[in-house]
DNA sequence: CCGCATCCTCTCGGATACTG
DNA sequence: CAGTATCCGAGAGGATGCGG
């Protein structure tokens, strides 16, 4: 998977130039070049004409960057372990159904672990796995940025006028 | 906004202990403590019982972490400037309607800029703003992680069984 | 207490056709 | 070319009630 690269950067540049009339060489800024390298790593190996279902990154991200999933993971990063109803309290506004769905998917994808204790009434504890801890760190970098910049965005938005929501 | 903190960490611990039966002091690991600090910065100032609509971070993130928005921003990070139909080709699978919606919102939120040239036929060029460049860097860190780890997730998923999608 | 099953609503988003 | 307008279907997600 690492070695196979059916769609190299030079090939991409070709396509960009010939089929789309875009000259990649206009990328001069260092920062942009670094960014392009990273993007190349992610997009370079795929043909942009292939069905998006074949892109595992899209797939995985759609779970991990889901609004509810993010909140669940963040709160589980905050508290070491949480039970279903506690979690529901923190992830304010989530319904039983959605919470339970997300928890199942997040468990399946390896972010969280679920421990059920055979008591009466039953007790279930959710916590982050090693992998989930790993992810929450990445996520925090993003949410930190969001926390920092959301005022700007809100300001922009109202300056721009009242357009659609999402 | 920075100084106002109606819901301090110690208060949070109180609530956690008294109302939810969670002892925050079980956080021993250094990494977890750092994480908790960050989370505190984001969640500490809000009462988790307040309506989620009041949380600007949720709001801003729902736009910025939207699947289509992410792809648009990434491709605009790859190519310095793209026109509507080029963009549509790269963000494979997106419809006119959604692309146009997302572009409008992303412009309103300050990530991208739109330049229309009064030619016939009309030409419109989209590119990242300074702010958008800023964001795409953050985003790339996350997508890099995704690119790196999606195989693990897929593996986990199939190991776990065939459960729901998303 | 956990969370599934059901029902029902309602928004998102795809397809197509049309205009400046 | 760059969108808008309209229609329509799928499915996400909320509320409730029940079972383990």
mmCIF file of C-alpha atoms (C1' of nucleotides) in Angstrom:
data_model
loop_
_atom_site.group_PDB
_atom_site.id
_atom_site.type_symbol
_atom_site.label_atom_id
_atom_site.label_comp_id
_atom_site.label_asym_id
_atom_site.label_seq_id
_atom_site.Cartn_x
_atom_site.Cartn_y
_atom_site.Cartn_z
ATOM 1 C CA UNK A 1 0.000 0.000 0.000
ATOM 2 C CA UNK A 2 2.914 2.284 0.695
ATOM 3 C CA UNK A 3 4.896 1.303 -2.330
ATOM 4 C CA UNK A 4 2.084 1.259 -4.825
ATOM 5 C CA UNK A 5 1.601 4.668 -6.270
ATOM 6 C CA UNK A 6 -0.353 4.492 -9.471
ATOM 7 C CA UNK A 7 -0.814 8.214 -9.626
ATOM 8 C CA UNK A 8 2.446 10.024 -9.047
ATOM 9 C CA UNK A 9 2.894 13.697 -8.421
ATOM 10 C CA UNK A 10 4.319 14.376 -11.863
ATOM 11 C CA UNK A 11 1.416 12.522 -13.355
ATOM 12 C CA UNK A 12 -0.887 14.657 -11.289
ATOM 13 C CA UNK A 13 0.794 17.785 -12.548
ATOM 14 C CA UNK A 14 0.345 16.524 -16.093
ATOM 15 C CA UNK A 15 -3.331 15.974 -15.569
ATOM 16 C CA UNK A 16 -3.685 19.290 -13.851
ATOM 17 C CA UNK A 17 -2.051 21.080 -16.728
ATOM 18 C CA UNK A 18 -3.457 19.194 -19.669
ATOM 19 C CA UNK A 19 -6.955 18.344 -18.622
ATOM 20 C CA UNK A 20 -7.705 21.130 -16.227
ATOM 21 C CA UNK A 21 -5.456 23.918 -17.377
ATOM 22 C CA UNK A 22 -3.836 24.345 -13.994
ATOM 23 C CA UNK A 23 -0.154 25.008 -13.670
ATOM 24 C CA UNK A 24 1.137 23.498 -10.456
ATOM 25 C CA UNK A 25 4.392 25.398 -10.808
ATOM 26 C CA UNK A 26 2.683 28.493 -9.522
ATOM 27 C CA UNK A 27 3.208 27.018 -6.073
ATOM 28 C CA UNK A 28 6.167 29.060 -4.933
ATOM 29 C CA UNK A 29 5.669 29.707 -1.263
ATOM 30 C CA UNK A 30 7.500 27.309 1.028
ATOM 31 C CA UNK A 31 4.539 26.743 3.223
ATOM 32 C CA UNK A 32 2.428 25.831 0.264
ATOM 33 C CA UNK A 33 5.036 23.421 -0.954
ATOM 34 C CA UNK A 34 5.060 21.610 2.363
ATOM 35 C CA UNK A 35 1.321 21.493 2.285
ATOM 36 C CA UNK A 36 1.353 20.188 -1.241
ATOM 37 C CA UNK A 37 3.715 17.419 -0.196
ATOM 38 C CA UNK A 38 1.330 16.332 2.492
ATOM 39 C CA UNK A 39 -1.633 16.484 0.216
ATOM 40 C CA UNK A 40 0.301 14.506 -2.341
ATOM 41 C CA UNK A 41 0.792 11.816 0.243
ATOM 42 C CA UNK A 42 -2.927 11.600 0.741
ATOM 43 C CA UNK A 43 -4.358 12.276 -2.635
ATOM 44 C CA UNK A 44 -1.474 11.317 -4.887
ATOM 45 C CA UNK A 45 -2.227 7.641 -4.819
ATOM 46 C CA UNK A 46 -5.824 7.950 -5.787
ATOM 47 C CA UNK A 47 -7.422 8.775 -9.064
ATOM 48 C CA UNK A 48 -9.833 11.557 -8.313
ATOM 49 C CA UNK A 49 -12.264 9.965 -10.724
ATOM 50 C CA UNK A 50 -12.613 6.832 -8.674
ATOM 51 C CA UNK A 51 -15.754 6.381 -6.605
ATOM 52 C CA UNK A 52 -15.295 7.994 -3.233
ATOM 53 C CA UNK A 53 -16.424 4.839 -1.479
ATOM 54 C CA UNK A 54 -13.014 3.415 -2.255
ATOM 55 C CA UNK A 55 -11.261 6.047 -0.233
ATOM 56 C CA UNK A 56 -10.687 4.618 3.244
ATOM 57 C CA UNK A 57 -9.727 7.999 4.629
ATOM 58 C CA UNK A 58 -13.088 9.475 3.744
ATOM 59 C CA UNK A 59 -14.705 6.466 5.295
ATOM 60 C CA UNK A 60 -12.812 6.505 8.562
ATOM 61 C CA UNK A 61 -13.058 10.251 8.884
ATOM 62 C CA UNK A 62 -16.792 10.257 8.440
ATOM 63 C CA UNK A 63 -16.995 8.290 11.651
ATOM 64 C CA UNK A 64 -14.252 9.967 13.601
ATOM 65 C CA UNK A 65 -15.133 13.533 12.730
ATOM 66 C CA UNK A 66 -18.841 13.106 13.262
ATOM 67 C CA UNK A 67 -20.165 15.768 15.584
ATOM 68 C CA UNK A 68 -21.478 13.375 18.203
ATOM 69 C CA UNK A 69 -18.491 11.050 18.029
ATOM 70 C CA UNK A 70 -16.169 13.959 18.615
ATOM 71 C CA UNK A 71 -18.032 15.028 21.717
ATOM 72 C CA UNK A 72 -18.132 11.492 23.067
ATOM 73 C CA UNK A 73 -14.421 11.048 22.553
ATOM 74 C CA UNK A 74 -13.589 14.395 24.079
ATOM 75 C CA UNK A 75 -15.578 13.727 27.214
ATOM 76 C CA UNK A 76 -14.048 10.301 27.509
ATOM 77 C CA UNK A 77 -10.707 12.021 27.280
ATOM 78 C CA UNK A 78 -11.770 14.297 30.086
ATOM 79 C CA UNK A 79 -13.103 11.644 32.394
ATOM 80 C CA UNK A 80 -11.195 8.361 32.458
ATOM 81 C CA UNK A 81 -14.351 6.302 32.472
ATOM 82 C CA UNK A 82 -18.004 7.087 31.978
ATOM 83 C CA UNK A 83 -21.227 5.165 32.103
ATOM 84 C CA UNK A 84 -23.970 5.429 29.561
ATOM 85 C CA UNK A 85 -26.172 7.908 31.351
ATOM 86 C CA UNK A 86 -23.319 10.069 32.559
ATOM 87 C CA UNK A 87 -22.069 10.266 29.019
ATOM 88 C CA UNK A 88 -25.530 11.195 27.894
ATOM 89 C CA UNK A 89 -25.579 14.055 30.359
ATOM 90 C CA UNK A 90 -22.316 15.498 29.131
ATOM 91 C CA UNK A 91 -22.945 15.035 25.442
ATOM 92 C CA UNK A 92 -25.853 17.315 25.873
ATOM 93 C CA UNK A 93 -28.694 16.897 23.406
ATOM 94 C CA UNK A 94 -27.839 13.416 22.195
ATOM 95 C CA UNK A 95 -30.568 10.799 22.140
ATOM 96 C CA UNK A 96 -30.406 7.245 23.396
ATOM 97 C CA UNK A 97 -30.470 5.863 19.926
ATOM 98 C CA UNK A 98 -27.671 7.977 18.529
ATOM 99 C CA UNK A 99 -25.486 7.609 21.579
ATOM 100 C CA UNK A 100 -25.777 3.880 21.481
ATOM 101 C CA UNK A 101 -25.112 3.809 17.734
ATOM 102 C CA UNK A 102 -22.034 5.963 17.999
ATOM 103 C CA UNK A 103 -20.689 4.003 20.924
ATOM 104 C CA UNK A 104 -21.013 0.796 18.980
ATOM 105 C CA UNK A 105 -19.274 2.194 15.933
ATOM 106 C CA UNK A 106 -16.569 3.851 17.970
ATOM 107 C CA UNK A 107 -15.968 0.566 19.727
ATOM 108 C CA UNK A 108 -15.847 -1.297 16.440
ATOM 109 C CA UNK A 109 -13.359 1.196 15.055
ATOM 110 C CA UNK A 110 -11.185 0.751 18.084
ATOM 111 C CA UNK A 111 -11.441 4.142 19.742
ATOM 112 C CA UNK A 112 -13.256 3.114 22.879
ATOM 113 C CA UNK A 113 -13.713 0.015 24.970
ATOM 114 C CA UNK A 114 -16.837 -1.150 26.682
ATOM 115 C CA UNK A 115 -16.967 -3.111 29.901
ATOM 116 C CA UNK A 116 -20.234 -4.518 31.157
ATOM 117 C CA UNK A 117 -20.610 -5.704 34.742
ATOM 118 C CA UNK A 118 -23.195 -8.367 35.356
ATOM 119 C CA UNK A 119 -24.868 -6.665 38.282
ATOM 120 C CA UNK A 120 -28.449 -5.717 38.842
ATOM 121 C CA UNK A 121 -29.040 -3.218 37.636
ATOM 122 C CA UNK A 122 -26.430 -3.682 34.970
ATOM 123 C CA UNK A 123 -23.453 -1.333 34.887
ATOM 124 C CA UNK A 124 -21.529 -0.480 31.744
ATOM 125 C CA UNK A 125 -18.344 1.510 31.633
ATOM 126 C CA UNK A 126 -16.888 3.210 28.603
ATOM 127 C CA UNK A 127 -13.331 4.411 28.275
ATOM 128 C CA UNK A 128 -10.830 5.315 25.619
ATOM 129 C CA UNK A 129 -8.504 2.680 24.273
ATOM 130 C CA UNK A 130 -4.828 3.405 23.722
ATOM 131 C CA UNK A 131 -5.749 4.197 20.154
ATOM 132 C CA UNK A 132 -8.537 6.460 21.275
ATOM 133 C CA UNK A 133 -6.170 8.341 23.585
ATOM 134 C CA UNK A 134 -3.943 8.744 20.599
ATOM 135 C CA UNK A 135 -6.768 10.145 18.568
ATOM 136 C CA UNK A 136 -8.091 12.454 21.228
ATOM 137 C CA UNK A 137 -4.720 14.181 21.301
ATOM 138 C CA UNK A 138 -4.948 14.934 17.614
ATOM 139 C CA UNK A 139 -8.527 15.970 18.028
ATOM 140 C CA UNK A 140 -7.646 18.321 20.836
ATOM 141 C CA UNK A 141 -5.183 20.158 18.654
ATOM 142 C CA UNK A 142 -7.975 20.821 16.228
ATOM 143 C CA UNK A 143 -10.579 21.747 18.799
ATOM 144 C CA UNK A 144 -8.087 24.010 20.489
ATOM 145 C CA UNK A 145 -7.668 25.810 17.210
ATOM 146 C CA UNK A 146 -11.431 25.957 16.922
ATOM 147 C CA UNK A 147 -11.804 27.290 20.394
ATOM 148 C CA UNK A 148 -9.256 29.952 19.620
ATOM 149 C CA UNK A 149 -10.643 30.932 16.246
ATOM 150 C CA UNK A 150 -14.352 30.460 16.515
ATOM 151 C CA UNK A 151 -14.830 34.096 17.564
ATOM 152 C CA UNK A 152 -13.207 35.213 14.326
ATOM 153 C CA UNK A 153 -15.415 32.922 12.334
ATOM 154 C CA UNK A 154 -18.538 34.112 14.076
ATOM 155 C CA UNK A 155 -17.447 37.690 13.485
ATOM 156 C CA UNK A 156 -16.820 37.012 9.824
ATOM 157 C CA UNK A 157 -20.122 35.319 9.502
ATOM 158 C CA UNK A 158 -22.206 38.154 10.865
ATOM 159 C CA UNK A 159 -20.190 40.673 8.889
ATOM 160 C CA UNK A 160 -20.955 38.692 5.775
ATOM 161 C CA UNK A 161 -24.697 38.688 6.358
ATOM 162 C CA UNK A 162 -27.231 36.118 7.422
ATOM 163 C CA UNK A 163 -26.798 33.226 5.078
ATOM 164 C CA UNK A 164 -27.746 29.589 5.438
ATOM 165 C CA UNK A 165 -26.758 27.449 8.331
ATOM 166 C CA UNK A 166 -24.326 24.781 7.220
ATOM 167 C CA UNK B 1 -14.510 35.959 27.203
ATOM 168 C CA UNK B 2 -11.100 34.800 28.348
ATOM 169 C CA UNK B 3 -11.481 36.115 31.854
ATOM 170 C CA UNK B 4 -15.030 35.023 32.446
ATOM 171 C CA UNK B 5 -15.076 31.517 33.734
ATOM 172 C CA UNK B 6 -18.349 30.763 35.385
ATOM 173 C CA UNK B 7 -17.611 27.107 35.661
ATOM 174 C CA UNK B 8 -14.134 26.540 37.024
ATOM 175 C CA UNK B 9 -12.248 23.306 37.092
ATOM 176 C CA UNK B 10 -12.657 22.834 40.791
ATOM 177 C CA UNK B 11 -16.359 23.435 40.380
ATOM 178 C CA UNK B 12 -16.378 20.849 37.638
ATOM 179 C CA UNK B 13 -14.679 18.385 39.930
ATOM 180 C CA UNK B 14 -17.300 19.096 42.537
ATOM 181 C CA UNK B 15 -20.087 18.424 40.151
ATOM 182 C CA UNK B 16 -18.358 15.356 38.847
ATOM 183 C CA UNK B 17 -17.982 13.963 42.322
ATOM 184 C CA UNK B 18 -21.239 14.997 43.911
ATOM 185 C CA UNK B 19 -23.728 14.712 41.131
ATOM 186 C CA UNK B 20 -22.149 12.091 38.961
ATOM 187 C CA UNK B 21 -20.047 10.108 41.348
ATOM 188 C CA UNK B 22 -16.862 10.549 39.393
ATOM 189 C CA UNK B 23 -13.581 11.192 41.097
ATOM 190 C CA UNK B 24 -11.398 13.359 38.911
ATOM 191 C CA UNK B 25 -8.400 12.609 41.104
ATOM 192 C CA UNK B 26 -8.041 9.234 39.471
ATOM 193 C CA UNK B 27 -6.312 11.106 36.674
ATOM 194 C CA UNK B 28 -2.738 10.260 37.453
ATOM 195 C CA UNK B 29 -1.011 9.841 34.135
ATOM 196 C CA UNK B 30 0.828 12.928 32.935
ATOM 197 C CA UNK B 31 -0.526 12.710 29.442
ATOM 198 C CA UNK B 32 -4.021 12.554 30.757
ATOM 199 C CA UNK B 33 -3.429 15.573 32.905
ATOM 200 C CA UNK B 34 -2.268 17.600 29.940
ATOM 201 C CA UNK B 35 -5.276 16.471 28.042
ATOM 202 C CA UNK B 36 -7.525 17.370 30.907
ATOM 203 C CA UNK B 37 -6.039 20.846 30.964
ATOM 204 C CA UNK B 38 -6.855 21.331 27.329
ATOM 205 C CA UNK B 39 -10.337 19.976 27.743
ATOM 206 C CA UNK B 40 -10.814 22.224 30.697
ATOM 207 C CA UNK B 41 -9.956 25.159 28.508
ATOM 208 C CA UNK B 42 -12.686 24.178 26.121
ATOM 209 C CA UNK B 43 -15.368 22.762 28.282
ATOM 210 C CA UNK B 44 -14.608 24.329 31.608
ATOM 211 C CA UNK B 45 -16.344 27.561 30.880
ATOM 212 C CA UNK B 46 -19.621 26.054 29.819
ATOM 213 C CA UNK B 47 -22.289 24.430 31.817
ATOM 214 C CA UNK B 48 -22.845 21.080 30.206
ATOM 215 C CA UNK B 49 -26.523 21.505 30.816
ATOM 216 C CA UNK B 50 -26.815 24.522 28.591
ATOM 217 C CA UNK B 51 -28.351 24.111 25.170
ATOM 218 C CA UNK B 52 -25.687 23.044 22.694
ATOM 219 C CA UNK B 53 -26.720 25.816 20.311
ATOM 220 C CA UNK B 54 -24.931 28.208 22.601
ATOM 221 C CA UNK B 55 -21.603 26.525 22.073
ATOM 222 C CA UNK B 56 -19.790 28.378 19.292
ATOM 223 C CA UNK B 57 -17.201 25.659 18.960
ATOM 224 C CA UNK B 58 -19.807 23.084 18.097
ATOM 225 C CA UNK B 59 -21.257 25.510 15.644
ATOM 226 C CA UNK B 60 -18.051 26.422 13.869
ATOM 227 C CA UNK B 61 -16.835 22.860 13.834
ATOM 228 C CA UNK B 62 -19.995 21.566 12.257
ATOM 229 C CA UNK B 63 -19.154 23.674 9.235
ATOM 230 C CA UNK B 64 -15.424 23.189 9.182
ATOM 231 C CA UNK B 65 -15.406 19.465 9.795
ATOM 232 C CA UNK B 66 -18.171 18.696 7.375
ATOM 233 C CA UNK B 67 -17.115 15.994 4.976
ATOM 234 C CA UNK B 68 -17.562 18.066 1.830
ATOM 235 C CA UNK B 69 -16.097 21.216 3.324
ATOM 236 C CA UNK B 70 -12.987 19.314 4.302
ATOM 237 C CA UNK B 71 -12.485 18.003 0.805
ATOM 238 C CA UNK B 72 -13.054 21.419 -0.722
ATOM 239 C CA UNK B 73 -10.552 23.017 1.610
ATOM 240 C CA UNK B 74 -7.986 20.297 1.073
ATOM 241 C CA UNK B 75 -8.132 20.589 -2.700
ATOM 242 C CA UNK B 76 -7.925 24.330 -2.454
ATOM 243 C CA UNK B 77 -4.840 23.784 -0.365
ATOM 244 C CA UNK B 78 -3.454 21.584 -3.088
ATOM 245 C CA UNK B 79 -4.192 23.887 -5.998
ATOM 246 C CA UNK B 80 -3.757 27.590 -5.332
ATOM 247 C CA UNK B 81 -6.893 28.493 -7.184
ATOM 248 C CA UNK B 82 -9.790 26.502 -8.596
ATOM 249 C CA UNK B 83 -12.897 27.258 -10.552
ATOM 250 C CA UNK B 84 -16.306 25.844 -9.814
ATOM 251 C CA UNK B 85 -16.272 22.973 -12.254
ATOM 252 C CA UNK B 86 -12.660 22.011 -11.602
ATOM 253 C CA UNK B 87 -13.471 21.866 -7.934
ATOM 254 C CA UNK B 88 -16.452 19.725 -8.694
ATOM 255 C CA UNK B 89 -14.245 17.271 -10.555
ATOM 256 C CA UNK B 90 -11.826 16.888 -7.664
ATOM 257 C CA UNK B 91 -14.393 16.735 -4.916
ATOM 258 C CA UNK B 92 -15.690 13.671 -6.597
ATOM 259 C CA UNK B 93 -19.334 12.868 -6.015
ATOM 260 C CA UNK B 94 -20.459 16.269 -4.852
ATOM 261 C CA UNK B 95 -23.532 17.797 -6.456
ATOM 262 C CA UNK B 96 -23.957 21.327 -7.787
ATOM 263 C CA UNK B 97 -26.262 22.225 -4.996
ATOM 264 C CA UNK B 98 -24.083 21.072 -2.159
ATOM 265 C CA UNK B 99 -20.897 22.455 -3.649
ATOM 266 C CA UNK B 100 -22.471 25.833 -4.084
ATOM 267 C CA UNK B 101 -23.893 25.764 -0.565
ATOM 268 C CA UNK B 102 -20.632 24.791 1.018
ATOM 269 C CA UNK B 103 -18.689 27.373 -0.937
ATOM 270 C CA UNK B 104 -21.053 30.068 0.198
ATOM 271 C CA UNK B 105 -20.783 29.051 3.832
ATOM 272 C CA UNK B 106 -17.038 28.597 3.700
ATOM 273 C CA UNK B 107 -16.726 32.046 2.229
ATOM 274 C CA UNK B 108 -18.984 33.517 4.899
ATOM 275 C CA UNK B 109 -16.917 31.848 7.599
ATOM 276 C CA UNK B 110 -13.766 33.295 6.120
ATOM 277 C CA UNK B 111 -11.966 30.189 4.903
ATOM 278 C CA UNK B 112 -12.100 30.862 1.197
ATOM 279 C CA UNK B 113 -12.407 33.844 -1.094
ATOM 280 C CA UNK B 114 -14.373 34.109 -4.275
ATOM 281 C CA UNK B 115 -13.449 36.240 -7.259
ATOM 282 C CA UNK B 116 -15.821 36.635 -10.171
ATOM 283 C CA UNK B 117 -14.629 37.979 -13.507
ATOM 284 C CA UNK B 118 -17.233 39.663 -15.672
ATOM 285 C CA UNK B 119 -16.403 37.792 -18.836
ATOM 286 C CA UNK B 120 -18.543 35.738 -21.112
ATOM 287 C CA UNK B 121 -18.800 33.058 -20.143
ATOM 288 C CA UNK B 122 -18.383 34.164 -16.592
ATOM 289 C CA UNK B 123 -15.338 32.959 -14.673
ATOM 290 C CA UNK B 124 -15.187 32.474 -10.929
ATOM 291 C CA UNK B 125 -12.072 31.610 -9.006
ATOM 292 C CA UNK B 126 -11.961 30.176 -5.521
ATOM 293 C CA UNK B 127 -8.933 30.174 -3.297
ATOM 294 C CA UNK B 128 -8.039 29.891 0.355
ATOM 295 C CA UNK B 129 -7.799 32.997 2.469
ATOM 296 C CA UNK B 130 -4.938 33.472 4.906
ATOM 297 C CA UNK B 131 -7.255 32.079 7.527
ATOM 298 C CA UNK B 132 -8.113 29.132 5.323
ATOM 299 C CA UNK B 133 -4.429 28.392 4.771
ATOM 300 C CA UNK B 134 -4.083 28.452 8.500
ATOM 301 C CA UNK B 135 -6.895 25.990 8.906
ATOM 302 C CA UNK B 136 -5.787 23.643 6.171
ATOM 303 C CA UNK B 137 -2.525 23.152 8.020
ATOM 304 C CA UNK B 138 -4.372 22.022 11.101
ATOM 305 C CA UNK B 139 -6.622 19.903 8.992
ATOM 306 C CA UNK B 140 -3.702 18.254 7.283
ATOM 307 C CA UNK B 141 -2.284 17.120 10.586
ATOM 308 C CA UNK B 142 -5.515 15.347 11.262
ATOM 309 C CA UNK B 143 -5.910 13.856 7.810
ATOM 310 C CA UNK B 144 -2.305 12.706 7.904
ATOM 311 C CA UNK B 145 -3.087 10.855 11.071
ATOM 312 C CA UNK B 146 -6.166 9.443 9.383
ATOM 313 C CA UNK B 147 -4.193 8.408 6.362
ATOM 314 C CA UNK B 148 -1.708 6.669 8.623
ATOM 315 C CA UNK B 149 -4.242 4.992 10.867
ATOM 316 C CA UNK B 150 -7.186 4.209 8.663
ATOM 317 C CA UNK B 151 -5.783 0.728 7.894
ATOM 318 C CA UNK B 152 -5.827 -0.065 11.602
ATOM 319 C CA UNK B 153 -9.375 1.156 11.902
ATOM 320 C CA UNK B 154 -10.523 -0.854 8.919
ATOM 321 C CA UNK B 155 -8.778 -3.897 10.349
ATOM 322 C CA UNK B 156 -10.415 -3.383 13.729
ATOM 323 C CA UNK B 157 -13.750 -2.935 12.103
ATOM 324 C CA UNK B 158 -13.725 -6.155 10.126
ATOM 325 C CA UNK B 159 -12.331 -8.029 13.099
ATOM 326 C CA UNK B 160 -15.232 -6.747 15.157
ATOM 327 C CA UNK B 161 -17.879 -7.940 12.722
ATOM 328 C CA UNK B 162 -20.129 -6.259 10.217
ATOM 329 C CA UNK B 163 -21.940 -3.619 12.129
ATOM 330 C CA UNK B 164 -23.616 -0.462 11.035
ATOM 331 C CA UNK B 165 -21.997 2.135 8.824
ATOM 332 C CA UNK B 166 -21.596 5.379 10.689
ATOM 333 C "C1'" DC C 1 -29.544 0.955 34.547
ATOM 334 C "C1'" DC C 2 -28.575 -0.083 29.716
ATOM 335 C "C1'" DG C 3 -30.026 0.203 25.340
ATOM 336 C "C1'" DC C 4 -32.923 -1.894 21.659
ATOM 337 C "C1'" DA C 5 -37.340 -1.499 18.803
ATOM 338 C "C1'" DT C 6 -40.659 1.184 16.823
ATOM 339 C "C1'" DC C 7 -42.550 5.001 14.795
ATOM 340 C "C1'" DC C 8 -42.475 9.195 12.750
ATOM 341 C "C1'" DT C 9 -40.633 13.537 11.319
ATOM 342 C "C1'" DC C 10 -37.780 16.378 8.804
ATOM 343 C "C1'" DT C 11 -33.679 17.798 6.874
ATOM 344 C "C1'" DC C 12 -29.961 16.667 3.719
ATOM 345 C "C1'" DG C 13 -28.630 15.826 -0.404
ATOM 346 C "C1'" DG C 14 -28.956 13.812 -5.461
ATOM 347 C "C1'" DA C 15 -30.815 14.606 -10.252
ATOM 348 C "C1'" DT C 16 -32.394 17.390 -13.611
ATOM 349 C "C1'" DA C 17 -33.540 21.460 -16.045
ATOM 350 C "C1'" DC C 18 -33.138 26.136 -16.607
ATOM 351 C "C1'" DT C 19 -31.065 31.239 -16.557
ATOM 352 C "C1'" DG C 20 -27.622 35.332 -16.557
ATOM 353 C "C1'" DC D 1 -19.475 28.715 -17.089
ATOM 354 C "C1'" DA D 2 -21.493 29.286 -12.671
ATOM 355 C "C1'" DG D 3 -24.809 28.665 -10.320
ATOM 356 C "C1'" DT D 4 -30.291 28.580 -8.971
ATOM 357 C "C1'" DA D 5 -34.885 26.288 -8.755
ATOM 358 C "C1'" DT D 6 -37.565 22.444 -8.144
ATOM 359 C "C1'" DC D 7 -38.676 17.969 -7.124
ATOM 360 C "C1'" DC D 8 -38.101 13.881 -4.653
ATOM 361 C "C1'" DG D 9 -36.207 9.935 -2.072
ATOM 362 C "C1'" DA D 10 -33.388 8.163 1.568
ATOM 363 C "C1'" DG D 11 -32.088 8.019 6.012
ATOM 364 C "C1'" DA D 12 -30.561 10.496 10.139
ATOM 365 C "C1'" DG D 13 -32.150 11.332 14.291
ATOM 366 C "C1'" DG D 14 -35.814 12.508 18.198
ATOM 367 C "C1'" DA D 15 -39.428 10.490 21.471
ATOM 368 C "C1'" DT D 16 -41.295 6.883 23.720
ATOM 369 C "C1'" DG D 17 -42.021 2.370 25.661
ATOM 370 C "C1'" DC D 18 -40.441 -1.987 26.738
ATOM 371 C "C1'" DG D 19 -37.199 -5.959 27.994
ATOM 372 C "C1'" DG D 20 -32.871 -7.907 30.053
#
